[in-house]
PDB file of C-alpha atoms in Angstrom:
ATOM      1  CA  UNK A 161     -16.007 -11.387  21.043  1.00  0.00           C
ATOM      2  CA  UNK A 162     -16.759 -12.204  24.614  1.00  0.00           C
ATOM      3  CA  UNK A 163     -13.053 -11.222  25.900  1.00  0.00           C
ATOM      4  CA  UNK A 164     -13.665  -7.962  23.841  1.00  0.00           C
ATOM      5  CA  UNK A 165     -16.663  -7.171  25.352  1.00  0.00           C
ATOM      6  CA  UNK A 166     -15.030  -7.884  28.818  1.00  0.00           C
ATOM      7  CA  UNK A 167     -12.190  -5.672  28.199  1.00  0.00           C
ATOM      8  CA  UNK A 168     -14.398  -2.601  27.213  1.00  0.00           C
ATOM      9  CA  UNK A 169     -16.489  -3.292  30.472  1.00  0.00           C
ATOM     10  CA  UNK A 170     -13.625  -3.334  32.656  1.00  0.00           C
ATOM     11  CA  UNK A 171     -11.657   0.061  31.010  1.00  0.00           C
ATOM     12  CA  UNK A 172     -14.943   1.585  31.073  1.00  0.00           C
ATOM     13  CA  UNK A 173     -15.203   0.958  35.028  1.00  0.00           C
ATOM     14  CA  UNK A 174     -11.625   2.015  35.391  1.00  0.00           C
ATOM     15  CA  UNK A 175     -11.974   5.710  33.827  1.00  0.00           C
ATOM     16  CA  UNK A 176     -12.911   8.541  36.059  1.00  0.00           C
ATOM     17  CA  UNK A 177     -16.247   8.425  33.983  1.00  0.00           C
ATOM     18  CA  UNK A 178     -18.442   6.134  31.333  1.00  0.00           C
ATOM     19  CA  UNK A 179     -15.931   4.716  28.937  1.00  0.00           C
ATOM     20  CA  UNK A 180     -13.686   7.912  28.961  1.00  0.00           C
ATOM     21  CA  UNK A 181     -16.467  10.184  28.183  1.00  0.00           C
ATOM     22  CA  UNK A 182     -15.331  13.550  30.150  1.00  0.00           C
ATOM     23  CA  UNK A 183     -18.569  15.702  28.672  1.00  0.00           C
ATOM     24  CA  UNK A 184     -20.015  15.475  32.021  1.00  0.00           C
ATOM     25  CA  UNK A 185     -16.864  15.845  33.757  1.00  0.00           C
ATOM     26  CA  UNK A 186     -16.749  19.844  32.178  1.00  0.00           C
ATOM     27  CA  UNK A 187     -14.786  18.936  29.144  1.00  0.00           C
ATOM     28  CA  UNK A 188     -16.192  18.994  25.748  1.00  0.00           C
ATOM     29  CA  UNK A 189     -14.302  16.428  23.620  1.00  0.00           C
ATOM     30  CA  UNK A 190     -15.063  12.828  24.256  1.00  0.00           C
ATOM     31  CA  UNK A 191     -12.326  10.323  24.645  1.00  0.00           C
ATOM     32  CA  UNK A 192     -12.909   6.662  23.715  1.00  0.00           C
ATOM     33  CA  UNK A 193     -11.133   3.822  25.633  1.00  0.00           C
ATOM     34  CA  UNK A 194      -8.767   2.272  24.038  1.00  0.00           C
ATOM     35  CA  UNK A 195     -10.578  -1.307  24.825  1.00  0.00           C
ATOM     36  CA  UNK A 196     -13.525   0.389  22.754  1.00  0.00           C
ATOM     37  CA  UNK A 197     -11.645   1.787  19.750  1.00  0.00           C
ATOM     38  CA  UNK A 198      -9.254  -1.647  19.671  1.00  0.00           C
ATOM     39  CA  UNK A 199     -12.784  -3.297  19.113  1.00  0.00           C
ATOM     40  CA  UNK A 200     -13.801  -1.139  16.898  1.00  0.00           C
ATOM     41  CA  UNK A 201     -10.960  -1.525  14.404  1.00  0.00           C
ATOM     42  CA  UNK A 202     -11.194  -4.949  14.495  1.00  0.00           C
ATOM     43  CA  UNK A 203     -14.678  -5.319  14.087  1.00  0.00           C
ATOM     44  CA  UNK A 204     -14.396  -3.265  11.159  1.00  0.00           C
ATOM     45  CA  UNK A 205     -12.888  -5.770   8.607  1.00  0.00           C
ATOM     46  CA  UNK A 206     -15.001  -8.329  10.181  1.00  0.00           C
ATOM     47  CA  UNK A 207     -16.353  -8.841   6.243  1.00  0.00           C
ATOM     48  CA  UNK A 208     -13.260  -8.999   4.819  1.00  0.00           C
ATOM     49  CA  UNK A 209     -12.298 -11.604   7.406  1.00  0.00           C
ATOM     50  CA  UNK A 210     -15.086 -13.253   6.650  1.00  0.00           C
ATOM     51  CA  UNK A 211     -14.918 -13.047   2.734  1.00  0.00           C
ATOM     52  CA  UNK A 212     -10.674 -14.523   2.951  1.00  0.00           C
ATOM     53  CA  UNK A 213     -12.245 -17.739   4.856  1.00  0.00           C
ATOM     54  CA  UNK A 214     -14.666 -18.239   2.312  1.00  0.00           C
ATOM     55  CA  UNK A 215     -11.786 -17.916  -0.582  1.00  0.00           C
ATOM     56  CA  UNK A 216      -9.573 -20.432   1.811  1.00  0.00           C
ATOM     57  CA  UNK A 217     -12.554 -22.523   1.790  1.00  0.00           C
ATOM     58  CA  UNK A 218     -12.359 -22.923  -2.325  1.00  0.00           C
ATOM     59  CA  UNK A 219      -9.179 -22.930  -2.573  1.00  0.00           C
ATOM     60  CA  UNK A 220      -9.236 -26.388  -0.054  1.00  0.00           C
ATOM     61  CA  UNK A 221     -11.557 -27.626  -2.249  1.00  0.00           C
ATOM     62  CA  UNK A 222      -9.815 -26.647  -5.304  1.00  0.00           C
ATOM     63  CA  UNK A 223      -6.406 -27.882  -4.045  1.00  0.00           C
ATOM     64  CA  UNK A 224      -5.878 -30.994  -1.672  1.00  0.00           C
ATOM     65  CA  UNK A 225      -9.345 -31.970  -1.954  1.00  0.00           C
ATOM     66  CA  UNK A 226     -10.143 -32.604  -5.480  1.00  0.00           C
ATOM     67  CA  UNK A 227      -7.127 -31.548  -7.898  1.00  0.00           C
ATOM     68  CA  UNK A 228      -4.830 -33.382  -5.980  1.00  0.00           C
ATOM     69  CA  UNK A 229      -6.339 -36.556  -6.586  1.00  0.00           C
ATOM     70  CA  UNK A 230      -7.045 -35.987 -10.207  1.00  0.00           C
ATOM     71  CA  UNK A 231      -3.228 -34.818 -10.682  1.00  0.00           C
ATOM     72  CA  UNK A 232      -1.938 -37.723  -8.668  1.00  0.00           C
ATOM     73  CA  UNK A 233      -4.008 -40.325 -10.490  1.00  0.00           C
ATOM     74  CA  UNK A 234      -5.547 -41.789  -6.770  1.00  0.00           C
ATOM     75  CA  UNK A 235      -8.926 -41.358  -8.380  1.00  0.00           C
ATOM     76  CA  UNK A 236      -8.825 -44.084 -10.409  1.00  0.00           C
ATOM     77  CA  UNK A 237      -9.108 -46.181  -7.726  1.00  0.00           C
ATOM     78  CA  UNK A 238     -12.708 -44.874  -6.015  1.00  0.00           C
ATOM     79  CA  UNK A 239     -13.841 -45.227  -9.778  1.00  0.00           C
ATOM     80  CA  UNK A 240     -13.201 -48.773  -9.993  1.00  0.00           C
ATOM     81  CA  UNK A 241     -15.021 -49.711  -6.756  1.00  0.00           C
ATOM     82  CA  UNK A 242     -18.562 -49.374  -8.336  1.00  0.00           C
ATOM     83  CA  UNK A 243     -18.278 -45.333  -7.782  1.00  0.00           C
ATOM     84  CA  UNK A 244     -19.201 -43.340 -10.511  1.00  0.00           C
ATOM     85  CA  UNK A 245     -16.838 -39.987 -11.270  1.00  0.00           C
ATOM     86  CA  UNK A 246     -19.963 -38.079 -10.174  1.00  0.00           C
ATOM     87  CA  UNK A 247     -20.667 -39.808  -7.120  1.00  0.00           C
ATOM     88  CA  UNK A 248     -17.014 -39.373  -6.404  1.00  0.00           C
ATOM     89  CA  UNK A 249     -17.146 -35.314  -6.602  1.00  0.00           C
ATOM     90  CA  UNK A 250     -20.557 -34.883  -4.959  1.00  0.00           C
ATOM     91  CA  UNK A 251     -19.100 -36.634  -2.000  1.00  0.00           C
ATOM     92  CA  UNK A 252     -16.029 -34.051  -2.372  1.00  0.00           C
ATOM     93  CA  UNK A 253     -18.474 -31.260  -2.859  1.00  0.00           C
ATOM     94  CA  UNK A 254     -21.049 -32.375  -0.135  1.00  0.00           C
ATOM     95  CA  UNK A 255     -19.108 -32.824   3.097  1.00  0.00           C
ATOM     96  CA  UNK A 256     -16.849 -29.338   2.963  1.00  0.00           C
ATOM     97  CA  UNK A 257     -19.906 -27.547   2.039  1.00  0.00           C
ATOM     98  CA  UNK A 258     -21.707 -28.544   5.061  1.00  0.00           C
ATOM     99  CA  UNK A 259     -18.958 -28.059   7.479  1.00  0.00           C
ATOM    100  CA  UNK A 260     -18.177 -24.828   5.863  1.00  0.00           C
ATOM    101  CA  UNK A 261     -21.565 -23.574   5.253  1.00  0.00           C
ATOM    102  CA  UNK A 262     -22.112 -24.720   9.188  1.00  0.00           C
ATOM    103  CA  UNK A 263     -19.094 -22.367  10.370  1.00  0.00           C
ATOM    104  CA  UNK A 264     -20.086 -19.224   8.517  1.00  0.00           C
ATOM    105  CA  UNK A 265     -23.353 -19.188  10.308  1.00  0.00           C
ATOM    106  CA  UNK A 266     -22.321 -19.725  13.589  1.00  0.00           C
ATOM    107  CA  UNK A 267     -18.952 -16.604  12.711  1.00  0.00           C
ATOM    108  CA  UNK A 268     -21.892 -14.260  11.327  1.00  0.00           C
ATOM    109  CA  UNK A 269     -24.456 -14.935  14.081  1.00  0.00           C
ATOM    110  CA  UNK A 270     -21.308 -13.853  16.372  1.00  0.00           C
ATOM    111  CA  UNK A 271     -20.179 -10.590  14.606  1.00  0.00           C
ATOM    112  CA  UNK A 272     -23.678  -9.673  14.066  1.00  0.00           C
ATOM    113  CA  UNK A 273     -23.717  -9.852  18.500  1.00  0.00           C
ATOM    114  CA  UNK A 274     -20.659  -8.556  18.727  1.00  0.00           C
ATOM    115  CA  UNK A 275     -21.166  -5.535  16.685  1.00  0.00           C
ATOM    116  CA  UNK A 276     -24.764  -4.484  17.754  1.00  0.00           C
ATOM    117  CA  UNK A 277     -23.194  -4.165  20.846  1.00  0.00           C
ATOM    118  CA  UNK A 278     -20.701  -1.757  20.154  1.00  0.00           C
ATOM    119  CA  UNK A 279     -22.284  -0.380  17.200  1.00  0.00           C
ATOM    120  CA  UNK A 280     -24.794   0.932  19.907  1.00  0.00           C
ATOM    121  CA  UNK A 281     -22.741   2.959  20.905  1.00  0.00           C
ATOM    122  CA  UNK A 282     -23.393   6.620  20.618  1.00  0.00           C
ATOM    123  CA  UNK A 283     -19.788   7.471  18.986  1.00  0.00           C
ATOM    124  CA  UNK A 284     -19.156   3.982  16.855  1.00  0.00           C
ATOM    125  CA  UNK A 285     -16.907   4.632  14.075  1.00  0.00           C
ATOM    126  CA  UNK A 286     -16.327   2.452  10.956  1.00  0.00           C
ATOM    127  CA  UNK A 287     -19.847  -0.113  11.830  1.00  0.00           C
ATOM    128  CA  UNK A 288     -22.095   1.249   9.484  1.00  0.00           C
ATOM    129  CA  UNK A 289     -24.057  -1.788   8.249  1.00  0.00           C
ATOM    130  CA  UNK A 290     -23.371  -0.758   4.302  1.00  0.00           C
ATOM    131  CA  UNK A 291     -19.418  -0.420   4.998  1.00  0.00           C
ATOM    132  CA  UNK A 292     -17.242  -2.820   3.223  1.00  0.00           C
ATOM    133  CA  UNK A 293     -15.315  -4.100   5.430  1.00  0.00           C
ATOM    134  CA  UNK A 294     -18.739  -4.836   7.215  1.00  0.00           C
ATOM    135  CA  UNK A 295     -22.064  -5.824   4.947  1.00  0.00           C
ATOM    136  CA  UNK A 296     -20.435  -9.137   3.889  1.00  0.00           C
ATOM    137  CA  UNK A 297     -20.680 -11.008   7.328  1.00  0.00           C
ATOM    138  CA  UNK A 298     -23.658  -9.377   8.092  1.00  0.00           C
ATOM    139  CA  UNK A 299     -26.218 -11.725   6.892  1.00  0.00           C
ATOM    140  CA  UNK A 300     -26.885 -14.716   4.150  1.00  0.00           C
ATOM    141  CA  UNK A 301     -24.424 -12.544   2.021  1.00  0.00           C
ATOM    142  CA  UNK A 302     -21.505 -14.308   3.983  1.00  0.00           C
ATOM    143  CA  UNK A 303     -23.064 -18.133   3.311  1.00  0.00           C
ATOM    144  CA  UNK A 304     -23.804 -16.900  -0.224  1.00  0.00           C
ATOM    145  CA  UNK A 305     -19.855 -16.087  -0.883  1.00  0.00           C
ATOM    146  CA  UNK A 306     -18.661 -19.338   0.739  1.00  0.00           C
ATOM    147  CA  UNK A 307     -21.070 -21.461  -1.141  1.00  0.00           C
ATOM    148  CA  UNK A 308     -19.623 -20.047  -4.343  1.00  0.00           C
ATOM    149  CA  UNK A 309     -15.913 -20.097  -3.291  1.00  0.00           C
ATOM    150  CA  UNK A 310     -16.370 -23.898  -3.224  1.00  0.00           C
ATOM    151  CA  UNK A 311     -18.476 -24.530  -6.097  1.00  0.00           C
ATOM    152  CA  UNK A 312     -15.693 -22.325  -8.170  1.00  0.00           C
ATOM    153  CA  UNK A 313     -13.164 -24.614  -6.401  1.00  0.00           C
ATOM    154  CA  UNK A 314     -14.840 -27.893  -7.479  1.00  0.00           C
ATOM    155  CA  UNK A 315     -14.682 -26.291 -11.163  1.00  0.00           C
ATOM    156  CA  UNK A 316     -11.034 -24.965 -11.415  1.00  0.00           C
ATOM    157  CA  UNK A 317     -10.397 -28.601  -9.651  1.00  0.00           C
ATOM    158  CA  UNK A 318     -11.782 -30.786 -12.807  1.00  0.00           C
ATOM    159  CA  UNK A 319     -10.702 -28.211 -14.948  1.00  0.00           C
ATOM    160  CA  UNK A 320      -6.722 -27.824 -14.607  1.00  0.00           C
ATOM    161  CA  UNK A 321      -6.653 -30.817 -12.430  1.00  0.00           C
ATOM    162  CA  UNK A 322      -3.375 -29.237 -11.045  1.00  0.00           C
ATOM    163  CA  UNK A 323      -3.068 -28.457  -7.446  1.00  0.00           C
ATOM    164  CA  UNK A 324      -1.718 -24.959  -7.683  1.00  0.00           C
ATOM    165  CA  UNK A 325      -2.805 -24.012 -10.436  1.00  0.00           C
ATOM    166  CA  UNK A 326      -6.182 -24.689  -9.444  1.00  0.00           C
ATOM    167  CA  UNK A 327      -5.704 -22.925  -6.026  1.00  0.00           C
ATOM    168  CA  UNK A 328      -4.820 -20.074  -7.785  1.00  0.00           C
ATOM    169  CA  UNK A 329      -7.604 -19.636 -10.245  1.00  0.00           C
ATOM    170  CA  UNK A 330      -9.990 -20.507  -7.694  1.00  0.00           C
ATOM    171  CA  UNK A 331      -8.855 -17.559  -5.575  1.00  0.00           C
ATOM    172  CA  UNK A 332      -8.719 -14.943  -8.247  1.00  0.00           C
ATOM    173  CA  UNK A 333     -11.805 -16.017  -9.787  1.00  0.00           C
ATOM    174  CA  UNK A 334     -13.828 -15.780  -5.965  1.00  0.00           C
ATOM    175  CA  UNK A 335     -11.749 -12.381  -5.770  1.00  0.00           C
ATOM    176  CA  UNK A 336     -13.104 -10.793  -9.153  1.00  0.00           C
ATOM    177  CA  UNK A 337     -16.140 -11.605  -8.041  1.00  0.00           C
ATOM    178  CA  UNK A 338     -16.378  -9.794  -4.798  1.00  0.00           C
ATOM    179  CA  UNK A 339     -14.857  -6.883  -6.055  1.00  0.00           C
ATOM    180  CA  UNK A 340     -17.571  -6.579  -9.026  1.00  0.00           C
ATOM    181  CA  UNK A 341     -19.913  -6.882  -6.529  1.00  0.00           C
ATOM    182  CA  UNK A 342     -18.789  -4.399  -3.901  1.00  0.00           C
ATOM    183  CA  UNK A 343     -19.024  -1.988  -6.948  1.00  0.00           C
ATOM    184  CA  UNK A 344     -22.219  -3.054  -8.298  1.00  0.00           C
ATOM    185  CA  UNK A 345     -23.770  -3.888  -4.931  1.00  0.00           C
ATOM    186  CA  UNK A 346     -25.410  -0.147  -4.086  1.00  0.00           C
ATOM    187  CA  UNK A 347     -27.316  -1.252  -7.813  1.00  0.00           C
ATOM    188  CA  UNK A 348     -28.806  -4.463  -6.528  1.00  0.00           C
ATOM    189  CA  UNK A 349     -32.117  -2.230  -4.881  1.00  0.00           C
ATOM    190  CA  UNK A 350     -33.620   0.991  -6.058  1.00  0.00           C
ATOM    191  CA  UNK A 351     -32.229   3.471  -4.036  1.00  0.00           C
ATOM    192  CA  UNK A 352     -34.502   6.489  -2.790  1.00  0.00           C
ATOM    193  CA  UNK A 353     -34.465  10.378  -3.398  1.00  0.00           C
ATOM    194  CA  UNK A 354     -34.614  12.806  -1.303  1.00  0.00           C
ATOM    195  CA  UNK A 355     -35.527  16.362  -2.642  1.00  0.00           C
ATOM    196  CA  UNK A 356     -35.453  19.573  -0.960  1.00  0.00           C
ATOM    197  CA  UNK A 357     -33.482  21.181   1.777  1.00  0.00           C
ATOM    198  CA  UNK A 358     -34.061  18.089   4.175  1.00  0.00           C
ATOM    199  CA  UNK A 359     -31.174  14.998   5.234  1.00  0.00           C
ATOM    200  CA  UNK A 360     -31.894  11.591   5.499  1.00  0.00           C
ATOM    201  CA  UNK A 361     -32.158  10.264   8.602  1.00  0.00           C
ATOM    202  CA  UNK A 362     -30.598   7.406  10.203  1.00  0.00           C
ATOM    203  CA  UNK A 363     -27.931   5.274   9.310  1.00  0.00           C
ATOM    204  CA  UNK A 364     -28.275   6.076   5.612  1.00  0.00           C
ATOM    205  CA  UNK A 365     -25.838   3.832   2.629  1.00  0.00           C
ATOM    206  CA  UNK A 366     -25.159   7.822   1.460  1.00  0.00           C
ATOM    207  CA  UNK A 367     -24.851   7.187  -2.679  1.00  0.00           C
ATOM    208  CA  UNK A 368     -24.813  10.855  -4.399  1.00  0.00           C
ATOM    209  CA  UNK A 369     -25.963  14.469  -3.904  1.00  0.00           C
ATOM    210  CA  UNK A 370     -26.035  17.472  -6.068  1.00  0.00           C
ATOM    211  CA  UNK A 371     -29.055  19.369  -7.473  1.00  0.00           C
ATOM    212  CA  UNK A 372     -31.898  19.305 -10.355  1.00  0.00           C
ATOM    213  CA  UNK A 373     -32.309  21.666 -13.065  1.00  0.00           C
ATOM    214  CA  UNK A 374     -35.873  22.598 -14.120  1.00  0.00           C
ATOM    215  CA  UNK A 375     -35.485  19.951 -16.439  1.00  0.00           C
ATOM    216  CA  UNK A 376     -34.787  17.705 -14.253  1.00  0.00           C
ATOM    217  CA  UNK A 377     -31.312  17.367 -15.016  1.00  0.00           C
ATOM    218  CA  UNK A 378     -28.511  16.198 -12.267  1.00  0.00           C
ATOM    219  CA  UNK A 379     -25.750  18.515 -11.612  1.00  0.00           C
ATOM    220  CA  UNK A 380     -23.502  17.017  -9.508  1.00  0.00           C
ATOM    221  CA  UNK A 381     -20.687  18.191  -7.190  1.00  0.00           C
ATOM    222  CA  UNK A 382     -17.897  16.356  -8.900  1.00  0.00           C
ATOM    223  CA  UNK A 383     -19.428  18.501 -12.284  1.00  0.00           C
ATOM    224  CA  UNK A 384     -17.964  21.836 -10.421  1.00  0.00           C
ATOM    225  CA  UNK A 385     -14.390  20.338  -9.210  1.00  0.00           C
ATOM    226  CA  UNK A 386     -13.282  21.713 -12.991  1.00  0.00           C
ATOM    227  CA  UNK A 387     -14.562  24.908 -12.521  1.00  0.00           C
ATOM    228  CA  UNK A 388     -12.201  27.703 -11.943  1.00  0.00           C
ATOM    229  CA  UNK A 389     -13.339  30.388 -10.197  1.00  0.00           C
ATOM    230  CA  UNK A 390     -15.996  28.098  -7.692  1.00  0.00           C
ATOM    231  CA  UNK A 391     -14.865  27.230  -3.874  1.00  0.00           C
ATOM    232  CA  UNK A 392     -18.514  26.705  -3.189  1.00  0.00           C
ATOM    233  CA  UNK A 393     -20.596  24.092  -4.681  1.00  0.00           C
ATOM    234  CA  UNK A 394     -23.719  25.402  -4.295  1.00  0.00           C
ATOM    235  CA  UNK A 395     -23.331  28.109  -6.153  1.00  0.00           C
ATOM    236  CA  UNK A 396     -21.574  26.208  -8.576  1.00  0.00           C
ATOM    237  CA  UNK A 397     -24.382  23.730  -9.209  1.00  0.00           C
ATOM    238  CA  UNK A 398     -26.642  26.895  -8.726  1.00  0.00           C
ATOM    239  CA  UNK A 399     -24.737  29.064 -11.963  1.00  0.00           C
ATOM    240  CA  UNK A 400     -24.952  25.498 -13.923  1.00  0.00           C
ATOM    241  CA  UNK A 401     -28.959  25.445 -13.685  1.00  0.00           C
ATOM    242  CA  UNK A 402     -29.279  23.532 -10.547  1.00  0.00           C
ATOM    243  CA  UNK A 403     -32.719  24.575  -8.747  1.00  0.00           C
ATOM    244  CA  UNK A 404     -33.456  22.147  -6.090  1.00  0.00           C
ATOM    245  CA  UNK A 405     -31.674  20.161  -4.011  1.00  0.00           C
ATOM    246  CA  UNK A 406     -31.381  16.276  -4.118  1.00  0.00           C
ATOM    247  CA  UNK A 407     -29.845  13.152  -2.062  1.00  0.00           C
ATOM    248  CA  UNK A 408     -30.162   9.396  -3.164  1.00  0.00           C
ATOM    249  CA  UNK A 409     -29.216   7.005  -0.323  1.00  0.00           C
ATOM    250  CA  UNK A 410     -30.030   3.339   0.769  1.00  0.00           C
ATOM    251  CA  UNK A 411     -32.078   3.431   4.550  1.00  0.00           C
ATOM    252  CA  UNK A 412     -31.799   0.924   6.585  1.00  0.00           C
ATOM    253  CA  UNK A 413     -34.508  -0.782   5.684  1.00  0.00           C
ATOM    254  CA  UNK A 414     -32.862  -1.686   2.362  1.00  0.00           C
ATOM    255  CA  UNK A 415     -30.561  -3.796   4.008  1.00  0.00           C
ATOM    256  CA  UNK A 416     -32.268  -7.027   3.760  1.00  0.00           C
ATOM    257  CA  UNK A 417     -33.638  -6.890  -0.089  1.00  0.00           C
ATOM    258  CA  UNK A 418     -29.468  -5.872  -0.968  1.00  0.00           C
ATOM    259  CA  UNK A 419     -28.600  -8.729   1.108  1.00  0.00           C
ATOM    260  CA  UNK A 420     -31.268 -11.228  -0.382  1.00  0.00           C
ATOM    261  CA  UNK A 421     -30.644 -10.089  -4.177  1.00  0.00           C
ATOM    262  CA  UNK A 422     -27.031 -10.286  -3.756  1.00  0.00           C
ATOM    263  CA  UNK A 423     -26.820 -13.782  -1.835  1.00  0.00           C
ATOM    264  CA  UNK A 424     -29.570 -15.026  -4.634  1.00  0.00           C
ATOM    265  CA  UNK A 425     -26.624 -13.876  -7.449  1.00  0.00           C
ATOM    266  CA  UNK A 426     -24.062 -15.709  -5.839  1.00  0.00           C
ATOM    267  CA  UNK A 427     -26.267 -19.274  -5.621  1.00  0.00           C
ATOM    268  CA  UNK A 428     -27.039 -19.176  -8.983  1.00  0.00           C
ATOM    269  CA  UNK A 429     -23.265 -18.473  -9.884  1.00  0.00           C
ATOM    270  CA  UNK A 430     -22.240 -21.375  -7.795  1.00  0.00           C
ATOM    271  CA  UNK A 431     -24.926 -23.885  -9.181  1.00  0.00           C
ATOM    272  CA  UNK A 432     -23.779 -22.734 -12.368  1.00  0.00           C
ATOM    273  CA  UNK A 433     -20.081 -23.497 -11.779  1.00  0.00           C
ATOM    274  CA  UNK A 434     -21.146 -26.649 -10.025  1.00  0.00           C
ATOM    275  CA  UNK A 435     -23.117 -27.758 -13.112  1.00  0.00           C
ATOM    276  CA  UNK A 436     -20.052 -26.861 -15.479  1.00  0.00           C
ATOM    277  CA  UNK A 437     -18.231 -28.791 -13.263  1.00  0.00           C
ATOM    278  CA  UNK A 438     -19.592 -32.171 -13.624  1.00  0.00           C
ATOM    279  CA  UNK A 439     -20.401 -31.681 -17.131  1.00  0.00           C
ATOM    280  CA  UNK A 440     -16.712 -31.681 -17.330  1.00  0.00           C
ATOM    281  CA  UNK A 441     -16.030 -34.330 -15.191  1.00  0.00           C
ATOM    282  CA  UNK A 442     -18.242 -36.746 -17.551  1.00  0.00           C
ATOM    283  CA  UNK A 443     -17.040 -35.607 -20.545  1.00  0.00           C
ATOM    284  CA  UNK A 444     -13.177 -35.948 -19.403  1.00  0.00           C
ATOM    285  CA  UNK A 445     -13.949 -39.585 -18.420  1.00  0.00           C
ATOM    286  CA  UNK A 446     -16.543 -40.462 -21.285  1.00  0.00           C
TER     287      UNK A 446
END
């Protein structure tokens, strides 16, 4: 992030003005550096980054950590010096979960730096704080994911007690999860309205848009793409009964109760799996 930041401080001193913005030179279209869009891409899957080293994380866990041991029998050995099969995984579970747990702070605390500063940026592209690629390295969301991703790794582990297998199933499991909840996540907070003729304002998490009948019934946009006959949606919505405009969107300020309920979701998935896992554990060596 630093040599980023560098770079677009030293094109933006080498164009003939501000970070290739020619507005003021008498042209009208504004050119981005190259440094600037180059960050901007890469900041951009910052979340997905993020959300792969949290699957890596479980599938450590899952594989040469704990599997590995139980497939190659080594176990036995802890258990017969006076440590009990649960002492044995918490100590498994405990010390990657710190060091992991201690990593994904410090990488969000980063991209959250690195991106205000170029998301400050009058013409950033692809940083909106609800984008995909973005929200999950944003905030506790990030230590939420990795937390589970190794809980879900100590589980496949004492499961399958095979190293690949349990790899595997660790990483598709953490995957289903983070897709249902990039679909499900705009549901986690009541979004708000907005009636009328007015547009949101700000950096809004835009969700759907049509009009109201007198009703009170939706009519969307997507409701007039099997029209014939309609290029404009207005007056498509309009001829089906629509009346008054509407617009539901997440602000801003929703960003920290869709973080919070999400994250809280993902602990109490990983202390389940973490509880299934040593219940499991005791009855396999009962």
């Amino acid at each position: 992030m630093v040599a980023l930041r560098v770079w677009i401080a030293v094109r933006s001193s080498a164009e003939l003005c501000p970070d290739g913005d020619v507005t003021p030179c008498g042209d009208e279209i504004y050119m981005s550096t190259y440094a600037r869009t180059s960050t901007e891409t890469f900041l951009a899957d910052g979340g997905t980054v993020m959300l792969l080293l949290a699957a890596l994380a479980g599938v450590f866990v899952a594989g040469p950590l704990i599997a590995r041991e139980l497939e190659s029998g080594t176990y036995r050995m802890a258990w017969t010096q006076d440590v009990s099969p649960a002492q044995w995984l918490a100590v498994r579970l405990a010390t990657p979960l710190a060091i992991v747990t201690s990593g994904v702070v410090i990488l969000a605390l980063v991209y959250r730096w690195g991106r205000s500063s170029v998301n400050g940026h009058p013409y950033a592209f692809g940083l909106d704080w609800y984008a995909k690629g973005v929200y999950p390295a944003l905030g506790p969301v990030a230590l939420g994911y990795t937390v589970l991703a190794v809980a879900l790794g100590a589980l496949c582990a004492v499961v399958v007690r095979r190293t690949l297998i349990a790899a595997s199933g660790t990483f598709l499991l953490f995957g289903l999860v983070a897709l249902a909840m990039g679909k499900l996540r705009y549901r986690l907070w009541p979004s708000v309205r907005l009636t009328g003729d007015g547009h949101p304002q700000g950096s809004v998490w835009h969700l759907d848009s049509g009009m109201l009948t007198a009703s009170g019934q939706e009519v969307g946009r997507e409701d007039c793409f099997t029209v014939d006959g309609f290029t404009d949606h207005v007056a498509c919505m309009r001829a089906r009964g629509g009346v008054t405009p509407f617009v539901d969107y997440h602000p801003a300020s929703h960003f920290w109760p869709l973080q919070l309920v999400e994250t809280g979701i993902l602990l109490v998935l990983a202390a389940v799996a973490v509880t299934v896992a040593f219940r499991v554990l005791r009855r396999s060596t009962a």
